[in-house]
Each structure stands twice: as structure tokens, then as C-alpha cells.
Amino acid sequence: MNELERDRLSRLWEEHVRTPFPPNMRRREIEGEDMVHLDASIAGGVSSSLSEPFDEKRRDALLSCLAAVEKVLPLINDECGAIEHYERLCEMAALAVEIGNAGPR
């Protein structure tokens, strides 16, 4: 992964932590996916990828979350910025997996 992609992930992460969680996604499940848990799982993986070496277990967990968020995105109503929120999570997960695939820094 090049520095531009790493910078993009850092900017998306900063935006994510500044943006409130969409209230309509609390206690919500779509296609068997708990939306709060999905958010937290991706956020944890992204945060780890930015701060420490990325291992195979974390990469696999993020790949699973990426598949889940891609599955539910078309089913999210755009209330309270929910689509934007989960699209950002999707992009961050994909970039973090790329960082992990690039190996140690």
C-alpha cells in the first residue's frame, strides 16, 4: 500500500471518530448483522491496522466484516447519515485489509 492510501485511511478514520453513530442503527439488525457490533468490529480492526502490525487473524476478521457490510449496505435507509457511515466503514475496512496485505511497515 502506498502512502496516499495510508493517508486516505487515516483521514477516513479521523472523520469516523468525529461523526456520531447513526441513532437509527442502535439495536438494529439487518440480514442477521447487528449494526452496532459491525461498526465496532470494523473500527477496532481499522484502529489496529493504523497503530500496529496487522496479523492474519485481524485481516480475516476484517474480511468477514467487509463482506457483512457489503451485504447490508443496499438495505440501509439513509436516515441520520447511516448510508454514509457504513460506506465509510466499508472503505476503511478495504483499505485496512490492503495495509495488512502489504506486510510489515
mmCIF file with all atom_site columns, C-alpha atoms in Angstrom:
data_model
loop_
_atom_site.group_PDB
_atom_site.id
_atom_site.type_symbol
_atom_site.label_atom_id
_atom_site.label_alt_id
_atom_site.label_comp_id
_atom_site.label_asym_id
_atom_site.label_entity_id
_atom_site.label_seq_id
_atom_site.pdbx_PDB_ins_code
_atom_site.Cartn_x
_atom_site.Cartn_y
_atom_site.Cartn_z
_atom_site.occupancy
_atom_site.B_iso_or_equiv
_atom_site.pdbx_formal_charge
_atom_site.auth_seq_id
_atom_site.auth_comp_id
_atom_site.auth_asym_id
_atom_site.auth_atom_id
_atom_site.pdbx_PDB_model_num
ATOM 1   C CA . MET A 1 1   ? 0.000   0.000   0.000  1.00 0.00 ? 1   MET A CA 1
ATOM 2   C CA . ASN A 1 2   ? 1.366   3.394   -0.839 1.00 0.00 ? 2   ASN A CA 1
ATOM 3   C CA . GLU A 1 3   ? 1.441   6.404   1.447  1.00 0.00 ? 3   GLU A CA 1
ATOM 4   C CA . LEU A 1 4   ? -1.513  8.030   -0.322 1.00 0.00 ? 4   LEU A CA 1
ATOM 5   C CA . GLU A 1 5   ? -3.721  5.076   0.561  1.00 0.00 ? 5   GLU A CA 1
ATOM 6   C CA . ARG A 1 6   ? -2.433  5.050   4.149  1.00 0.00 ? 6   ARG A CA 1
ATOM 7   C CA . ASP A 1 7   ? -3.149  8.796   4.396  1.00 0.00 ? 7   ASP A CA 1
ATOM 8   C CA . ARG A 1 8   ? -6.640  8.191   2.990  1.00 0.00 ? 8   ARG A CA 1
ATOM 9   C CA . LEU A 1 9   ? -7.307  5.592   5.670  1.00 0.00 ? 9   LEU A CA 1
ATOM 10  C CA . SER A 1 10  ? -6.066  7.961   8.379  1.00 0.00 ? 10  SER A CA 1
ATOM 11  C CA . ARG A 1 11  ? -8.334  10.760  7.120  1.00 0.00 ? 11  ARG A CA 1
ATOM 12  C CA . LEU A 1 12  ? -11.335 8.425   6.959  1.00 0.00 ? 12  LEU A CA 1
ATOM 13  C CA . TRP A 1 13  ? -10.577 7.220   10.492 1.00 0.00 ? 13  TRP A CA 1
ATOM 14  C CA . GLU A 1 14  ? -10.398 10.788  11.812 1.00 0.00 ? 14  GLU A CA 1
ATOM 15  C CA . GLU A 1 15  ? -13.720 11.559  10.144 1.00 0.00 ? 15  GLU A CA 1
ATOM 16  C CA . HIS A 1 16  ? -15.228 8.390   11.587 1.00 0.00 ? 16  HIS A CA 1
ATOM 17  C CA . VAL A 1 17  ? -14.292 9.169   15.181 1.00 0.00 ? 17  VAL A CA 1
ATOM 18  C CA . ARG A 1 18  ? -15.668 12.720  14.846 1.00 0.00 ? 18  ARG A CA 1
ATOM 19  C CA . THR A 1 19  ? -19.002 11.588  13.410 1.00 0.00 ? 19  THR A CA 1
ATOM 20  C CA . PRO A 1 20  ? -21.756 10.399  15.761 1.00 0.00 ? 20  PRO A CA 1
ATOM 21  C CA . PHE A 1 21  ? -23.109 6.904   15.298 1.00 0.00 ? 21  PHE A CA 1
ATOM 22  C CA . PRO A 1 22  ? -26.436 6.997   13.401 1.00 0.00 ? 22  PRO A CA 1
ATOM 23  C CA . PRO A 1 23  ? -29.091 6.723   16.129 1.00 0.00 ? 23  PRO A CA 1
ATOM 24  C CA . ASN A 1 24  ? -31.441 4.712   13.905 1.00 0.00 ? 24  ASN A CA 1
ATOM 25  C CA . MET A 1 25  ? -28.852 1.916   13.758 1.00 0.00 ? 25  MET A CA 1
ATOM 26  C CA . ARG A 1 26  ? -28.814 1.295   17.515 1.00 0.00 ? 26  ARG A CA 1
ATOM 27  C CA . ARG A 1 27  ? -30.429 -2.023  18.459 1.00 0.00 ? 27  ARG A CA 1
ATOM 28  C CA . ARG A 1 28  ? -30.866 -2.727  14.749 1.00 0.00 ? 28  ARG A CA 1
ATOM 29  C CA . GLU A 1 29  ? -30.157 -5.940  12.922 1.00 0.00 ? 29  GLU A CA 1
ATOM 30  C CA . ILE A 1 30  ? -30.112 -6.245  9.125  1.00 0.00 ? 30  ILE A CA 1
ATOM 31  C CA . GLU A 1 31  ? -29.763 -9.626  7.427  1.00 0.00 ? 31  GLU A CA 1
ATOM 32  C CA . GLY A 1 32  ? -28.584 -11.111 10.723 1.00 0.00 ? 32  GLY A CA 1
ATOM 33  C CA . GLU A 1 33  ? -25.934 -8.431  11.263 1.00 0.00 ? 33  GLU A CA 1
ATOM 34  C CA . ASP A 1 34  ? -26.002 -6.381  14.467 1.00 0.00 ? 34  ASP A CA 1
ATOM 35  C CA . MET A 1 35  ? -25.228 -2.900  13.165 1.00 0.00 ? 35  MET A CA 1
ATOM 36  C CA . VAL A 1 36  ? -23.531 -1.650  16.342 1.00 0.00 ? 36  VAL A CA 1
ATOM 37  C CA . HIS A 1 37  ? -21.354 -4.748  16.522 1.00 0.00 ? 37  HIS A CA 1
ATOM 38  C CA . LEU A 1 38  ? -20.436 -4.408  12.838 1.00 0.00 ? 38  LEU A CA 1
ATOM 39  C CA . ASP A 1 39  ? -19.402 -0.799  13.398 1.00 0.00 ? 39  ASP A CA 1
ATOM 40  C CA . ALA A 1 40  ? -17.335 -1.671  16.466 1.00 0.00 ? 40  ALA A CA 1
ATOM 41  C CA . SER A 1 41  ? -15.659 -4.647  14.813 1.00 0.00 ? 41  SER A CA 1
ATOM 42  C CA . ILE A 1 42  ? -14.567 -2.657  11.778 1.00 0.00 ? 42  ILE A CA 1
ATOM 43  C CA . ALA A 1 43  ? -13.469 0.285   13.916 1.00 0.00 ? 43  ALA A CA 1
ATOM 44  C CA . GLY A 1 44  ? -11.332 -1.998  16.067 1.00 0.00 ? 44  GLY A CA 1
ATOM 45  C CA . GLY A 1 45  ? -9.675  -3.581  13.064 1.00 0.00 ? 45  GLY A CA 1
ATOM 46  C CA . VAL A 1 46  ? -9.027  -0.241  11.397 1.00 0.00 ? 46  VAL A CA 1
ATOM 47  C CA . SER A 1 47  ? -7.618  1.272   14.569 1.00 0.00 ? 47  SER A CA 1
ATOM 48  C CA . SER A 1 48  ? -5.284  -1.712  14.967 1.00 0.00 ? 48  SER A CA 1
ATOM 49  C CA . SER A 1 49  ? -4.131  -1.528  11.360 1.00 0.00 ? 49  SER A CA 1
ATOM 50  C CA . LEU A 1 50  ? -3.115  2.096   11.871 1.00 0.00 ? 50  LEU A CA 1
ATOM 51  C CA . SER A 1 51  ? -1.154  1.504   15.048 1.00 0.00 ? 51  SER A CA 1
ATOM 52  C CA . GLU A 1 52  ? 0.481   -1.934  14.982 1.00 0.00 ? 52  GLU A CA 1
ATOM 53  C CA . PRO A 1 53  ? 1.486   -4.812  12.727 1.00 0.00 ? 53  PRO A CA 1
ATOM 54  C CA . PHE A 1 54  ? -1.515  -6.496  11.165 1.00 0.00 ? 54  PHE A CA 1
ATOM 55  C CA . ASP A 1 55  ? -1.772  -10.247 11.703 1.00 0.00 ? 55  ASP A CA 1
ATOM 56  C CA . GLU A 1 56  ? -3.713  -12.843 9.723  1.00 0.00 ? 56  GLU A CA 1
ATOM 57  C CA . LYS A 1 57  ? -6.397  -13.190 12.407 1.00 0.00 ? 57  LYS A CA 1
ATOM 58  C CA . ARG A 1 58  ? -7.222  -9.469  12.255 1.00 0.00 ? 58  ARG A CA 1
ATOM 59  C CA . ARG A 1 59  ? -7.132  -9.478  8.464  1.00 0.00 ? 59  ARG A CA 1
ATOM 60  C CA . ASP A 1 60  ? -9.558  -12.406 8.335  1.00 0.00 ? 60  ASP A CA 1
ATOM 61  C CA . ALA A 1 61  ? -11.870 -10.728 10.859 1.00 0.00 ? 61  ALA A CA 1
ATOM 62  C CA . LEU A 1 62  ? -11.894 -7.538  8.776  1.00 0.00 ? 62  LEU A CA 1
ATOM 63  C CA . LEU A 1 63  ? -12.556 -9.504  5.589  1.00 0.00 ? 63  LEU A CA 1
ATOM 64  C CA . SER A 1 64  ? -15.561 -11.070 7.295  1.00 0.00 ? 64  SER A CA 1
ATOM 65  C CA . CYS A 1 65  ? -16.792 -7.626  8.399  1.00 0.00 ? 65  CYS A CA 1
ATOM 66  C CA . LEU A 1 66  ? -16.217 -6.259  4.916  1.00 0.00 ? 66  LEU A CA 1
ATOM 67  C CA . ALA A 1 67  ? -18.416 -8.990  3.439  1.00 0.00 ? 67  ALA A CA 1
ATOM 68  C CA . ALA A 1 68  ? -21.092 -8.259  6.055  1.00 0.00 ? 68  ALA A CA 1
ATOM 69  C CA . VAL A 1 69  ? -21.131 -4.507  5.457  1.00 0.00 ? 69  VAL A CA 1
ATOM 70  C CA . GLU A 1 70  ? -21.251 -5.023  1.690  1.00 0.00 ? 70  GLU A CA 1
ATOM 71  C CA . LYS A 1 71  ? -24.253 -7.332  2.214  1.00 0.00 ? 71  LYS A CA 1
ATOM 72  C CA . VAL A 1 72  ? -26.226 -4.838  4.327  1.00 0.00 ? 72  VAL A CA 1
ATOM 73  C CA . LEU A 1 73  ? -25.349 -1.564  2.563  1.00 0.00 ? 73  LEU A CA 1
ATOM 74  C CA . PRO A 1 74  ? -28.076 -1.857  -0.094 1.00 0.00 ? 74  PRO A CA 1
ATOM 75  C CA . LEU A 1 75  ? -30.657 -2.422  2.652  1.00 0.00 ? 75  LEU A CA 1
ATOM 76  C CA . ILE A 1 76  ? -29.851 0.634   4.785  1.00 0.00 ? 76  ILE A CA 1
ATOM 77  C CA . ASN A 1 77  ? -32.252 3.563   4.718  1.00 0.00 ? 77  ASN A CA 1
ATOM 78  C CA . ASP A 1 78  ? -30.474 6.888   4.595  1.00 0.00 ? 78  ASP A CA 1
ATOM 79  C CA . GLU A 1 79  ? -31.763 8.162   7.898  1.00 0.00 ? 79  GLU A CA 1
ATOM 80  C CA . CYS A 1 80  ? -29.355 10.183  10.032 1.00 0.00 ? 80  CYS A CA 1
ATOM 81  C CA . GLY A 1 81  ? -26.426 9.609   7.653  1.00 0.00 ? 81  GLY A CA 1
ATOM 82  C CA . ALA A 1 82  ? -26.484 5.827   8.059  1.00 0.00 ? 82  ALA A CA 1
ATOM 83  C CA . ILE A 1 83  ? -25.523 5.049   4.455  1.00 0.00 ? 83  ILE A CA 1
ATOM 84  C CA . GLU A 1 84  ? -22.568 7.443   4.531  1.00 0.00 ? 84  GLU A CA 1
ATOM 85  C CA . HIS A 1 85  ? -21.483 5.996   7.875  1.00 0.00 ? 85  HIS A CA 1
ATOM 86  C CA . TYR A 1 86  ? -21.472 2.393   6.646  1.00 0.00 ? 86  TYR A CA 1
ATOM 87  C CA . GLU A 1 87  ? -19.971 3.297   3.255  1.00 0.00 ? 87  GLU A CA 1
ATOM 88  C CA . ARG A 1 88  ? -17.073 4.917   5.135  1.00 0.00 ? 88  ARG A CA 1
ATOM 89  C CA . LEU A 1 89  ? -16.722 1.773   7.278  1.00 0.00 ? 89  LEU A CA 1
ATOM 90  C CA . CYS A 1 90  ? -16.667 -0.328  4.122  1.00 0.00 ? 90  CYS A CA 1
ATOM 91  C CA . GLU A 1 91  ? -13.942 1.790   2.537  1.00 0.00 ? 91  GLU A CA 1
ATOM 92  C CA . MET A 1 92  ? -11.894 1.808   5.739  1.00 0.00 ? 92  MET A CA 1
ATOM 93  C CA . ALA A 1 93  ? -12.135 -1.979  6.070  1.00 0.00 ? 93  ALA A CA 1
ATOM 94  C CA . ALA A 1 94  ? -11.000 -2.463  2.459  1.00 0.00 ? 94  ALA A CA 1
ATOM 95  C CA . LEU A 1 95  ? -8.057  -0.100  2.923  1.00 0.00 ? 95  LEU A CA 1
ATOM 96  C CA . ALA A 1 96  ? -7.056  -1.715  6.227  1.00 0.00 ? 96  ALA A CA 1
ATOM 97  C CA . VAL A 1 97  ? -7.060  -5.152  4.581  1.00 0.00 ? 97  VAL A CA 1
ATOM 98  C CA . GLU A 1 98  ? -4.789  -3.732  1.888  1.00 0.00 ? 98  GLU A CA 1
ATOM 99  C CA . ILE A 1 99  ? -2.421  -2.429  4.572  1.00 0.00 ? 99  ILE A CA 1
ATOM 100 C CA . GLY A 1 100 ? -2.406  -5.890  6.106  1.00 0.00 ? 100 GLY A CA 1
ATOM 101 C CA . ASN A 1 101 ? -1.724  -7.496  2.742  1.00 0.00 ? 101 ASN A CA 1
ATOM 102 C CA . ALA A 1 102 ? 1.214   -5.149  2.199  1.00 0.00 ? 102 ALA A CA 1
ATOM 103 C CA . GLY A 1 103 ? 3.017   -6.711  5.153  1.00 0.00 ? 103 GLY A CA 1
ATOM 104 C CA . PRO A 1 104 ? 5.057   -5.038  7.899  1.00 0.00 ? 104 PRO A CA 1
ATOM 105 C CA . ARG A 1 105 ? 5.818   -1.351  7.702  1.00 0.00 ? 105 ARG A CA 1
#
